[in-house]
Amino acid sequence: MFVRLVATVAALCLSFNAAAAKPVPLPMPIAQDLPVELVMSQEEIAVDVPNTASAMGAQFGLIGALIGSAVQNSQAKTAEKRIADMRNLLLDYRFNERMEQAVRAKLAGEGFSPNPQVVVMPTEWDAVSAKDSAQLPQDVLVITPRYSMSNTLNGLTVSLNVRYVHRERKSNGKVKEIWRLHRPYTFQYSVTDYPSEDGAIDRRWLAMGPAGVSALIDNGIAQVTDMLAYDFSAAGRAESATKIKNEKIPFAGNIYRGRSLRATPEHVWVRTGNARFQNINGYASLNAGKMTAVAAPIATPAAATAETQVAAPAAPVQQAAPAAEAAPAPAAADAGAGGR
């Protein structure tokens, strides 16, 4: 556990150093033949566990971190057992293929490249090994998708971690990376009527069946790739360059802080951060009624179904969130590591 803790701290330090460079405005488009690495880091849905080690370490020092690490390890083992049925439910779901298709479609749009050169890395290890290649691109857009559930099964998240990286090979052969841009995009479903009965939330997810849960993940993929396309567009770049005020954004019983980019009765987008570090988070609420509706959708003619599957416009639409969904306090969010 101690070794794992030290390794985590070291990795965070390296990440901070890599991202510490002052952000440089990117050209429009970024490059004529933009190298893109799409890193597929998962073979199955991950499970997020609260980062107890860091939280207790910050409060109680090394002893607290060690105790927190033990607690976190126990939570991770419990979560892995609990997520097993969901993984079996999604056994035939092709997350990587669907995400790749969506990302490729967005890269063909404004702001990226007329001729993006996409290389798919089947695993993170392949991405690391590729740095030893003699054909290592000097500037590359690295996109790492992820999907996960919280350890209590009260949340489902789809995300994209996007970095524009400048790489230089030093005289000793090692590669130095400077992050020119780093943007996380996440879309999170939260269960607002979490049942108190033991195992009830598990049964509710499983009752949705593969098609119901897959539909939620598909929408999450569409949302985060829309965020990516918008953020690199001319409109998105201009908007992101303006100061982000700490606005209160009420939605589904929570209050989020940041700038509202898109507000509908079903979901909101919120930009947070500053000139150096920004991210876009999307939030959607789930309850028993919504989960049942997704599990048993109303039959529609084939032509109408095809129309509903068209991706929403990348540019955000400003609408007021319903007043009935406003609430005086924000909800706590899970933070932590997931599994493959």
Coordinates of C-alpha atoms in Angstrom, one line a residue:
M1 CA 0.0 0.0 0.0
F2 CA 2.8 2.4 0.9
V3 CA 4.5 1.7 -2.5
R4 CA 1.2 2.4 -4.3
L5 CA 0.8 5.6 -2.4
V6 CA 4.3 6.8 -3.3
A7 CA 3.9 5.9 -6.9
T8 CA 0.6 7.8 -7.1
V9 CA 2.2 10.9 -5.6
A10 CA 5.1 10.7 -8.0
A11 CA 2.8 10.3 -11.0
L12 CA 0.8 13.4 -9.9
C13 CA 4.1 15.4 -9.6
L14 CA 5.1 14.3 -13.1
S15 CA 1.7 15.2 -14.5
F16 CA 1.9 18.7 -12.9
N17 CA 5.3 19.3 -14.4
A18 CA 4.2 18.2 -17.8
A19 CA 1.2 20.5 -17.7
A20 CA 2.9 23.4 -16.1
A21 CA 3.8 25.1 -19.3
K22 CA 1.9 28.4 -20.1
P23 CA -1.0 27.6 -22.5
V24 CA -0.3 28.7 -26.1
P25 CA -3.2 29.6 -28.4
L26 CA -3.7 26.9 -31.0
P27 CA -3.9 27.6 -34.7
M28 CA -7.2 27.3 -36.5
P29 CA -7.2 24.5 -37.6
I30 CA -4.5 23.0 -35.5
A31 CA -2.6 21.4 -38.4
Q32 CA -3.1 20.3 -42.0
D33 CA -2.3 16.6 -41.1
L34 CA -2.8 16.6 -37.4
P35 CA -1.5 13.5 -35.6
V36 CA -4.1 12.1 -33.2
E37 CA -3.5 9.3 -30.7
L38 CA -6.8 7.7 -29.6
V39 CA -5.8 5.7 -26.5
M40 CA -8.3 2.9 -25.5
S41 CA -7.5 2.4 -21.9
Q42 CA -10.4 0.0 -20.9
E43 CA -11.7 -3.4 -21.8
E44 CA -14.7 -3.1 -19.5
I45 CA -16.6 -0.5 -17.5
A46 CA -14.5 0.9 -14.7
V47 CA -15.6 1.5 -11.1
D48 CA -14.7 4.8 -9.3
V49 CA -13.7 4.7 -5.7
P50 CA -13.4 7.8 -3.5
N51 CA -9.7 8.9 -3.1
T52 CA -9.7 8.3 0.7
A53 CA -5.9 8.0 0.8
S54 CA -5.3 11.5 -0.5
A55 CA -8.1 13.0 1.6
M56 CA -6.9 11.5 4.9
G57 CA -3.3 12.2 3.9
A58 CA -4.0 15.9 3.5
Q59 CA -5.7 16.0 6.9
F60 CA -3.5 13.7 9.0
G61 CA -0.2 13.4 7.1
L62 CA 1.5 10.1 6.3
I63 CA -0.3 8.0 9.0
G64 CA -3.6 9.3 7.7
A65 CA -2.6 8.5 4.1
L66 CA -1.7 4.9 5.1
I67 CA -5.0 4.4 7.0
G68 CA -6.9 6.0 4.1
S69 CA -5.1 3.7 1.6
A70 CA -6.3 0.7 3.6
V71 CA -9.8 2.0 3.6
Q72 CA -9.7 2.8 -0.1
N73 CA -8.3 -0.7 -0.9
S74 CA -11.2 -2.3 1.0
Q75 CA -13.7 -0.1 -0.8
A76 CA -12.1 -1.0 -4.2
K77 CA -12.4 -4.7 -3.5
T78 CA -16.1 -4.3 -2.5
A79 CA -16.8 -2.2 -5.5
E80 CA -15.2 -4.8 -7.9
K81 CA -17.5 -7.5 -6.6
R82 CA -20.5 -5.2 -6.9
I83 CA -19.8 -4.1 -10.4
A84 CA -19.4 -7.7 -11.7
D85 CA -23.1 -8.0 -12.7
M86 CA -23.0 -4.7 -14.6
R87 CA -20.0 -5.9 -16.5
N88 CA -21.8 -9.1 -17.4
L89 CA -24.7 -7.0 -18.6
L90 CA -22.5 -5.0 -20.9
L91 CA -20.4 -8.0 -22.1
D92 CA -21.4 -7.4 -25.8
Y93 CA -21.3 -3.6 -25.6
R94 CA -18.5 -2.2 -27.8
F95 CA -17.5 1.0 -26.1
N96 CA -14.2 1.5 -27.8
E97 CA -15.6 1.0 -31.3
R98 CA -18.5 3.4 -30.7
M99 CA -16.3 6.0 -29.2
E100 CA -13.8 5.8 -32.0
Q101 CA -16.5 6.3 -34.6
A102 CA -17.9 9.3 -32.8
V103 CA -14.4 10.9 -32.3
R104 CA -13.4 10.4 -35.9
A105 CA -16.7 12.1 -37.0
K106 CA -15.9 15.1 -34.8
L107 CA -12.3 15.4 -35.8
A108 CA -13.5 16.0 -39.4
G109 CA -15.2 19.2 -38.3
E110 CA -14.1 22.8 -37.7
G111 CA -11.0 23.5 -35.5
F112 CA -9.0 20.3 -35.8
S113 CA -7.5 19.4 -39.2
P114 CA -8.6 18.9 -42.8
N115 CA -6.8 15.6 -42.8
P116 CA -6.4 14.2 -39.2
Q117 CA -4.0 11.2 -38.9
V118 CA -5.7 9.0 -36.3
V119 CA -3.8 6.2 -34.7
V120 CA -5.7 3.9 -32.3
M121 CA -3.7 2.6 -29.4
P122 CA -5.4 -0.5 -28.1
T123 CA -4.0 0.0 -24.6
E124 CA -2.2 2.6 -22.5
W125 CA 0.9 0.4 -22.8
D126 CA 0.8 0.7 -26.6
A127 CA 0.8 4.4 -26.2
V128 CA 3.8 4.3 -23.9
S129 CA 5.7 2.0 -26.3
A130 CA 4.9 4.2 -29.3
K131 CA 7.0 7.0 -27.8
D132 CA 10.1 4.9 -28.6
S133 CA 9.3 5.0 -32.2
A134 CA 11.7 6.8 -34.5
Q135 CA 8.6 8.3 -36.3
L136 CA 7.4 9.9 -33.0
P137 CA 5.3 13.0 -34.0
Q138 CA 6.5 16.2 -32.4
D139 CA 3.0 17.6 -31.8
V140 CA 0.1 15.3 -31.2
L141 CA -3.5 15.4 -29.9
V142 CA -3.9 12.6 -27.4
I143 CA -7.5 11.5 -26.6
T144 CA -8.2 9.0 -23.9
P145 CA -11.9 7.9 -23.4
R146 CA -13.3 6.4 -20.3
Y147 CA -16.6 5.1 -18.9
S148 CA -17.3 4.2 -15.3
M149 CA -19.7 3.7 -12.5
S150 CA -19.4 5.0 -8.9
N151 CA -18.7 2.4 -6.2
T152 CA -22.2 2.9 -4.8
L153 CA -23.8 2.5 -8.3
N154 CA -25.4 5.9 -7.9
G155 CA -23.6 7.4 -10.9
L156 CA -22.6 6.6 -14.5
T157 CA -19.9 8.7 -16.2
V158 CA -18.5 8.9 -19.7
S159 CA -15.4 11.1 -20.2
L160 CA -12.7 12.2 -22.7
N161 CA -9.3 13.3 -21.5
V162 CA -7.8 15.5 -24.2
R163 CA -4.2 16.8 -24.4
Y164 CA -2.3 18.6 -27.1
V165 CA 1.3 17.6 -26.5
H166 CA 4.6 18.8 -27.7
R167 CA 7.3 16.0 -27.6
E168 CA 11.0 16.3 -27.8
R169 CA 13.6 13.5 -27.6
K170 CA 16.4 14.4 -25.3
S171 CA 20.1 13.5 -25.9
N172 CA 19.7 10.5 -23.6
G173 CA 16.9 9.1 -25.8
K174 CA 14.1 9.9 -23.3
V175 CA 11.1 11.8 -24.5
K176 CA 10.1 15.1 -22.8
E177 CA 6.5 16.1 -23.0
I178 CA 5.0 19.6 -22.7
W179 CA 1.2 19.8 -22.5
R180 CA 0.1 22.8 -24.7
L181 CA -3.5 22.2 -23.8
H182 CA -5.4 19.9 -21.4
R183 CA -9.2 19.6 -21.4
P184 CA -11.3 16.9 -19.6
Y185 CA -14.8 16.5 -20.8
T186 CA -17.2 14.5 -18.7
F187 CA -20.9 13.6 -18.8
Q188 CA -22.3 12.2 -15.5
Y189 CA -25.7 10.6 -14.8
S190 CA -26.7 10.8 -11.1
V191 CA -29.5 8.8 -9.4
T192 CA -31.6 11.3 -7.5
D193 CA -33.9 8.9 -5.7
Y194 CA -31.2 6.4 -4.4
P195 CA -33.1 3.6 -2.7
S196 CA -32.2 2.7 0.9
E197 CA -32.9 -1.0 0.6
D198 CA -29.7 -3.0 0.2
G199 CA -29.2 -4.2 -3.4
A200 CA -32.2 -2.2 -4.7
I201 CA -30.1 0.1 -6.9
D202 CA -28.2 -2.9 -8.3
R203 CA -31.5 -4.5 -9.3
R204 CA -32.7 -1.3 -10.9
W205 CA -29.7 -1.0 -13.2
L206 CA -29.9 -4.7 -14.1
A207 CA -33.6 -4.3 -14.9
M208 CA -32.7 -1.8 -17.6
G209 CA -31.1 -4.6 -19.5
P210 CA -28.2 -4.3 -22.0
A211 CA -30.1 -2.1 -24.4
G212 CA -31.2 0.4 -21.7
V213 CA -27.8 0.9 -20.1
S214 CA -26.1 1.0 -23.5
A215 CA -28.5 3.8 -24.6
L216 CA -27.3 5.9 -21.6
I217 CA -23.6 5.3 -22.5
D218 CA -24.3 6.0 -26.2
N219 CA -25.8 9.4 -25.2
G220 CA -22.8 10.0 -22.9
I221 CA -20.5 9.4 -25.9
A222 CA -22.5 11.8 -28.0
Q223 CA -22.3 14.5 -25.3
V224 CA -18.6 14.4 -24.6
T225 CA -17.7 14.3 -28.3
D226 CA -20.1 17.3 -28.8
M227 CA -18.2 19.1 -26.1
L228 CA -14.9 18.3 -27.8
A229 CA -16.1 19.6 -31.2
Y230 CA -17.6 22.8 -29.6
D231 CA -14.5 23.6 -27.5
F232 CA -12.2 23.5 -30.5
S233 CA -14.5 25.4 -32.8
A234 CA -14.1 29.2 -33.4
A235 CA -17.1 29.9 -31.1
G236 CA -15.8 27.6 -28.4
R237 CA -12.3 29.0 -28.5
A238 CA -13.7 32.6 -28.2
E239 CA -16.0 31.7 -25.4
S240 CA -13.3 29.8 -23.4
A241 CA -10.9 32.7 -23.7
T242 CA -13.3 34.9 -21.6
K243 CA -13.2 35.0 -17.8
I244 CA -15.3 32.3 -16.1
K245 CA -17.5 33.8 -13.4
N246 CA -18.6 31.7 -10.5
E247 CA -22.2 31.5 -11.5
K248 CA -24.8 29.4 -9.7
I249 CA -26.4 26.9 -12.0
P250 CA -29.3 25.0 -10.5
F251 CA -30.2 21.6 -11.9
A252 CA -32.0 18.6 -10.6
G253 CA -31.7 19.4 -6.9
N254 CA -28.1 20.5 -7.1
I255 CA -26.3 23.8 -7.7
Y256 CA -23.2 23.8 -9.9
R257 CA -20.6 26.5 -10.1
G258 CA -19.1 27.8 -13.4
R259 CA -20.4 29.0 -16.7
S260 CA -23.6 27.5 -18.2
L261 CA -23.0 26.4 -21.8
R262 CA -26.1 24.3 -22.4
A263 CA -29.2 24.0 -20.3
T264 CA -32.1 21.8 -21.1
P265 CA -34.7 20.0 -19.0
E266 CA -32.6 16.8 -19.4
H267 CA -29.1 18.0 -18.9
V268 CA -26.7 20.9 -18.4
W269 CA -23.1 21.7 -19.5
V270 CA -20.9 23.7 -17.1
R271 CA -17.5 25.1 -17.9
T272 CA -15.2 25.5 -14.9
G273 CA -11.6 26.6 -14.3
N274 CA -9.5 29.5 -15.5
A275 CA -7.3 30.5 -18.4
R276 CA -4.8 27.8 -17.7
F277 CA -6.9 24.8 -16.6
Q278 CA -10.5 24.3 -17.8
N279 CA -13.0 21.5 -18.2
I280 CA -16.5 21.0 -19.3
N281 CA -18.8 18.8 -17.2
G282 CA -22.3 17.6 -18.2
Y283 CA -24.9 16.5 -15.7
A284 CA -28.0 14.5 -16.1
S285 CA -30.4 13.1 -13.5
L286 CA -31.9 9.6 -13.3
N287 CA -34.7 8.3 -11.2
A288 CA -36.8 5.1 -11.2
G289 CA -39.2 6.5 -13.8
K290 CA -36.5 7.6 -16.2
M291 CA -34.5 4.4 -15.8
T292 CA -37.7 2.4 -16.5
A293 CA -38.5 4.5 -19.5
V294 CA -35.0 3.9 -21.0
A295 CA -35.3 0.2 -20.3
A296 CA -38.6 0.0 -22.2
P297 CA -38.6 2.7 -24.9
I298 CA -41.8 3.5 -26.9
A299 CA -41.7 1.8 -30.3
T300 CA -41.3 4.3 -33.2
P301 CA -41.3 3.9 -37.0
A302 CA -37.9 3.3 -38.5
A303 CA -37.7 6.6 -40.2
A304 CA -38.4 8.5 -37.0
T305 CA -35.8 6.5 -35.1
A306 CA -33.2 7.3 -37.6
E307 CA -33.9 11.0 -37.2
T308 CA -33.6 10.9 -33.4
Q309 CA -30.1 9.4 -33.6
V310 CA -28.6 12.4 -35.4
A311 CA -26.1 14.1 -33.1
A312 CA -27.1 17.4 -31.5
P313 CA -25.4 20.6 -32.8
A314 CA -22.0 21.2 -31.3
A315 CA -22.7 24.9 -30.5
P316 CA -24.3 25.2 -27.0
V317 CA -27.8 26.5 -26.6
Q318 CA -28.5 28.8 -23.8
Q319 CA -31.8 28.0 -22.1
A320 CA -33.0 28.4 -18.6
A321 CA -33.0 25.3 -16.4
P322 CA -36.5 24.6 -15.0
A323 CA -37.1 26.4 -11.7
A324 CA -38.5 23.3 -10.1
E325 CA -35.2 21.6 -10.3
A326 CA -33.3 24.3 -8.4
A327 CA -31.9 23.5 -4.9
P328 CA -29.9 25.4 -2.4
A329 CA -26.9 23.1 -2.1
P330 CA -24.6 21.1 -4.3
A331 CA -24.2 17.3 -4.0
A332 CA -20.9 15.6 -3.3
A333 CA -19.3 13.9 -6.3
D334 CA -17.2 10.7 -6.4
A335 CA -13.5 11.1 -7.1
G336 CA -11.0 8.4 -7.4
A337 CA -9.5 5.6 -9.4
G338 CA -11.1 3.0 -11.5
G339 CA -10.3 -0.4 -12.9
R340 CA -9.8 -1.8 -16.3

